[in-house]
Short mmCIF file of C-alpha atoms and ligand atoms in Angstrom, two decimals:
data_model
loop_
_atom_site.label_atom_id
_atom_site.label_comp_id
_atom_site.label_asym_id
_atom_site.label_seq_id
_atom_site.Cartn_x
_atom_site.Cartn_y
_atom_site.Cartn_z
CA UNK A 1 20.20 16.92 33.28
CA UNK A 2 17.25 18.69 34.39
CA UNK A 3 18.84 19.54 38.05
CA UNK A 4 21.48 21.26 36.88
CA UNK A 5 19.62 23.42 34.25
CA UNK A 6 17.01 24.18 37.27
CA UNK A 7 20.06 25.65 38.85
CA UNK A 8 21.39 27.16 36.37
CA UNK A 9 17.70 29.49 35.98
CA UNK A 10 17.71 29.88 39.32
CA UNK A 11 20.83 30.63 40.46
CA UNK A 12 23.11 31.09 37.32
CA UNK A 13 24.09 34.47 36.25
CA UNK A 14 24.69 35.30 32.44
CA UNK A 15 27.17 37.94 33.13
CA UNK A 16 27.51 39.05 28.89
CA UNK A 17 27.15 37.06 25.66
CA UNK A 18 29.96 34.54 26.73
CA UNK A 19 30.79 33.86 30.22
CA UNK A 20 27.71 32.45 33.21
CA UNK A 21 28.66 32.79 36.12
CA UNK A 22 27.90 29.74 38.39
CA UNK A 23 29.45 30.86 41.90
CA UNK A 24 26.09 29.65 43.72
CA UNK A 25 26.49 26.41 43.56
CA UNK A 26 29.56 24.96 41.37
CA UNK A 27 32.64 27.56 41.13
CA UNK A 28 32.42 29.37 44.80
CA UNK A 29 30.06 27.44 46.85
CA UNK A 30 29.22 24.24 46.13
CA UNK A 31 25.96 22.20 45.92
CA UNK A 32 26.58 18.65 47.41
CA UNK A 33 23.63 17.28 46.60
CA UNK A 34 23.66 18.55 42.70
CA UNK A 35 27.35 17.20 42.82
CA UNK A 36 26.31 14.06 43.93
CA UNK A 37 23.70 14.01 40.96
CA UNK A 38 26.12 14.93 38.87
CA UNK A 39 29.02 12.19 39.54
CA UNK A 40 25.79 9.40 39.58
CA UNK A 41 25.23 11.26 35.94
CA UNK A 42 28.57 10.68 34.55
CA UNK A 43 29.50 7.70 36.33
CA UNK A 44 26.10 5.96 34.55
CA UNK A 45 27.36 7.52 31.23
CA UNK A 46 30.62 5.87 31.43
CA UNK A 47 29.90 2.85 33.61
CA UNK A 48 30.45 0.12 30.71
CA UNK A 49 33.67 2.03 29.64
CA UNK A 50 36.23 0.62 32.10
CA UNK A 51 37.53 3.85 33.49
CA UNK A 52 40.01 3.11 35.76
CA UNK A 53 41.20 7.18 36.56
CA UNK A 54 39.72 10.51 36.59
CA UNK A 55 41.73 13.40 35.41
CA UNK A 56 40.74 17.13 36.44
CA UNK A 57 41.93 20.55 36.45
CA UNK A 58 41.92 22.36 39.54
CA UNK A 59 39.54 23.90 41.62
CA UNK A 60 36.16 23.52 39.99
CA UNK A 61 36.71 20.24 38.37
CA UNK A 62 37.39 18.90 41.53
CA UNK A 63 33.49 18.37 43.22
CA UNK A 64 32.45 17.11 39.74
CA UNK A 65 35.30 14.35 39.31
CA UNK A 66 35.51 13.15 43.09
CA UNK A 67 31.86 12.44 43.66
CA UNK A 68 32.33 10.73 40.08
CA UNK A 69 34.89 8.87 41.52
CA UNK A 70 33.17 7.65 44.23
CA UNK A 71 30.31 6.19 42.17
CA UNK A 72 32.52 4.49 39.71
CA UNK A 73 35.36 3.13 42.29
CA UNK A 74 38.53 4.97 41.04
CA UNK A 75 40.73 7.48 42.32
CA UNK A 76 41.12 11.00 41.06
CA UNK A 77 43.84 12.82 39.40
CA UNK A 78 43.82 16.88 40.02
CA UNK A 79 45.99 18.70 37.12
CA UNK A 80 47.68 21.59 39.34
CA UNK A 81 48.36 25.20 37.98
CA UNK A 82 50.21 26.35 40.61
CA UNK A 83 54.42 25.14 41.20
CA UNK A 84 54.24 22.89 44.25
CA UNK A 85 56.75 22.28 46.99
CA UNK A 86 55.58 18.53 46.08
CA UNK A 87 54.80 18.38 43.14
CA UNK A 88 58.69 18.11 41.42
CA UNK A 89 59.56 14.88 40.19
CA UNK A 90 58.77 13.13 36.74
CA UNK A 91 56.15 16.24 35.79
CA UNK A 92 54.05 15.98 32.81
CA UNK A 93 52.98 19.74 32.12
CA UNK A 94 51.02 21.14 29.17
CA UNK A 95 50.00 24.56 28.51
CA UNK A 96 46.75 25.96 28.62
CA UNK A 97 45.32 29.57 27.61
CA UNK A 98 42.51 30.33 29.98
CA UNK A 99 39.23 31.21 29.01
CA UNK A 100 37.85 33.41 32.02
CA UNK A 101 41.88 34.48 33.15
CA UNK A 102 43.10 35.42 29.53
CA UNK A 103 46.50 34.32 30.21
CA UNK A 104 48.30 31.26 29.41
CA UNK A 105 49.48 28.46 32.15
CA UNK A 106 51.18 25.34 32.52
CA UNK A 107 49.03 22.56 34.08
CA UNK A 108 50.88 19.67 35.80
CA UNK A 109 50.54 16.18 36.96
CA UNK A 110 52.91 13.48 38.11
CA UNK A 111 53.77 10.87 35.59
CA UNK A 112 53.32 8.99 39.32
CA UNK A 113 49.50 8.75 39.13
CA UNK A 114 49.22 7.18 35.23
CA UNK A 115 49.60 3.52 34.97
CA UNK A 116 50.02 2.19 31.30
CA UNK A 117 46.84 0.33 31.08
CA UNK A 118 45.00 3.16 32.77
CA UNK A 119 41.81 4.49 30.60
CA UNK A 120 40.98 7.96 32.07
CA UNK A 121 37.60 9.71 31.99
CA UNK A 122 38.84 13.90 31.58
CA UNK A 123 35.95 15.91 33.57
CA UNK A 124 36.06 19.77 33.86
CA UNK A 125 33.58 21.91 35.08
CA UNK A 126 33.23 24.08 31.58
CA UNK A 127 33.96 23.26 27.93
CA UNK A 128 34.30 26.73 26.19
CA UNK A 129 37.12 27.15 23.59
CA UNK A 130 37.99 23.69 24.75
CA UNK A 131 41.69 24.90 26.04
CA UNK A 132 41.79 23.29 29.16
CA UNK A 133 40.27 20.27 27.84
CA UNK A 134 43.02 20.05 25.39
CA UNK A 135 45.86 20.68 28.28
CA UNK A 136 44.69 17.36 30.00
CA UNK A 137 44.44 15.19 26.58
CA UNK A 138 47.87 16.25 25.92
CA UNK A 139 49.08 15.08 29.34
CA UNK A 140 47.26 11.58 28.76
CA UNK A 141 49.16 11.69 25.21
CA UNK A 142 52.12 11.94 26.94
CA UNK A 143 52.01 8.51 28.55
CA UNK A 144 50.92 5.43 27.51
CA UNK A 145 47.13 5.45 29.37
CA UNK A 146 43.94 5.84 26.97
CA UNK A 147 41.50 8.61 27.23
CA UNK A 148 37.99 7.14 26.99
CA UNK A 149 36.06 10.29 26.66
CA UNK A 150 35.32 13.96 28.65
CA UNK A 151 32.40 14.54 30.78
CA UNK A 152 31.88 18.62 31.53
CA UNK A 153 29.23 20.16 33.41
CA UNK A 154 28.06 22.87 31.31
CA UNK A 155 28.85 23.05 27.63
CA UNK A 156 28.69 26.34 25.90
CA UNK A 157 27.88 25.40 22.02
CA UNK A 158 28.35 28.92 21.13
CA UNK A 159 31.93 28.14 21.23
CA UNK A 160 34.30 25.99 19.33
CA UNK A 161 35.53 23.37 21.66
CA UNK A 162 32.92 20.59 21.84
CA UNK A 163 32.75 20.57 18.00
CA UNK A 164 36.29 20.64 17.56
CA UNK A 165 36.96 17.53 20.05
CA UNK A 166 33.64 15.86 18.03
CA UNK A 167 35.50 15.97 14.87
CA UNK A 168 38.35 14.69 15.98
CA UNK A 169 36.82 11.64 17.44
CA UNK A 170 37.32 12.47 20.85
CA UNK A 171 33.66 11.60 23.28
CA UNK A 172 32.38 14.28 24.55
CA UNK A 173 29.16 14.21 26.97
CA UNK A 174 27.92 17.48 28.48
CA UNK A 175 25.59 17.43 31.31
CA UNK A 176 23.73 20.89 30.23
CA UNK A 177 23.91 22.46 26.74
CA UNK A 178 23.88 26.46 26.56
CA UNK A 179 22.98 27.36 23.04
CA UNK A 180 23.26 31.07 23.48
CA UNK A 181 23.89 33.74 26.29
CA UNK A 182 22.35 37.36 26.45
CA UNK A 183 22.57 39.24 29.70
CA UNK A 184 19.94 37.89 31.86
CA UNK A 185 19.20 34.90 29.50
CA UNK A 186 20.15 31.71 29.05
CA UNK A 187 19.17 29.34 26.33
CA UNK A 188 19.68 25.49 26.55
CA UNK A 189 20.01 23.88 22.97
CA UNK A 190 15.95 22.66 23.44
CA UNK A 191 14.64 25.73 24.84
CA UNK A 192 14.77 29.17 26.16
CA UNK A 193 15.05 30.26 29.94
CA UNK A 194 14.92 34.06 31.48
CA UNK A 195 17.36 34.48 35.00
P1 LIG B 201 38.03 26.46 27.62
O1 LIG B 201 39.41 26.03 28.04
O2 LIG B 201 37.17 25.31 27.14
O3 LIG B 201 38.03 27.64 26.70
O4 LIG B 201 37.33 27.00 28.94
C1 LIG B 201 37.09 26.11 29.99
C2 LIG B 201 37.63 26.61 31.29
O5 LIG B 201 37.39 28.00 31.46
C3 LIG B 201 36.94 25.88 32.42
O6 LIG B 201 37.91 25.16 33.13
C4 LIG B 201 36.30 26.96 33.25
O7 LIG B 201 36.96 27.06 34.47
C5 LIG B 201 36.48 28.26 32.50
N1 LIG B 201 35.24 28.76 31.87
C6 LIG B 201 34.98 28.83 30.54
N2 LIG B 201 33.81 29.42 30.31
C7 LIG B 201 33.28 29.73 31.51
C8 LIG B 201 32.05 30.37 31.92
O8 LIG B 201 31.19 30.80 31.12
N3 LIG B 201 31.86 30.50 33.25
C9 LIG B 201 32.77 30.06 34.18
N4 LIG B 201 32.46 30.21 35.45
N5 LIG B 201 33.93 29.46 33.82
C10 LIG B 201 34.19 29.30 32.50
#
């Protein structure tokens, strides 16, 4: 999506050789306009694949999935990582090791929100190691719905977790495709940008 990577040049941040920082416009502040871009994105991607749910992980999945959401008609699920006053009764909870945290967390949804026949659409705002990807198929597998494939804003190829959910079948569609990360550089998988 040639938007996003536009952003990403101008406003990204590769902080080493494995983490960009995106605060600008996607993890701090947020870009309504590119988010609105990128639900129209991912909702035309998945249009013909009778989603009928959005699951997320909380915070920066959020902008992503709702504005997703809104193009395609359904509601959206957030997985919490936090306990909640509310959040108590039939709990489906997963762990997940995070990436930019190092340290491993529970993620949590309400059995509530899944329907059966739901077919969910997983959308995060990063696909590294593919952890927290993993954490919401596993809460999916723990009900009945069907997970129709995972849309992520930025894929970093460098890392194992897009190939890993290739090969095992799952669909995975990433919106920009960082090959490689230097400080200062960024490089999509078809060419090769300075920031
Ligand atoms: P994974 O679980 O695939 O290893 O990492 C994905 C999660 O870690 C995402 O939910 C995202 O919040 C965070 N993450 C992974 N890599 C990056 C990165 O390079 N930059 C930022 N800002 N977040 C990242």
């Amino acid at each position: 999506m040639e938007e996003l990577k536009k952003k990403i040049i101008t406003e990204g941040k590769a902080l080493n050789e494995e983490v960009l920082k995106v605060d600008a416009f996607l993890n701090h502040q947020i870009d309504p306009v590119l988010m609105k871009q990128i639900g129209k994105e991912f909702a035309e991607q998945y249009r013909e694949s009778g989603i009928t749910k959005i699951l997320t992980l909380e915070s920066s999945g959020i902008s992503p999935s709702v504005m997703t959401g809104l193009e395609l008609g359904v509601e959206v699920l957030v997985a919490r990582k936090r306990k909640s006053l509310t959040l108590q009764e039939g709990l489906l909870s997963a762990d997940v090791y995070s990436f930019t945290k190092q340290e491993q967390s529970t993620i949590c949804i309400s059995s509530e929100y899944i329907k059966d026949s739901d077919c969910v659409l997983i959308i995060d705002d990063f696909l590294a190691n593919g952890q927290a990807v993993l954490g919401l198929m596993n809460l999916i597998e723990q009900t009945k719905a069907s997970i129709a494939g995972v849309g992520v804003v930025i894929e970093k190829q460098f890392q194992k977790g897009g190939e890993e959910l290739r090969n095992k079948g799952v669909r995975v569609d990433a919106l920009a495709k960082i090959e490689r990360l230097e400080k200062g550089k960024v490089s999509f998988t078809d060419e090769e940008v300075h920031i």
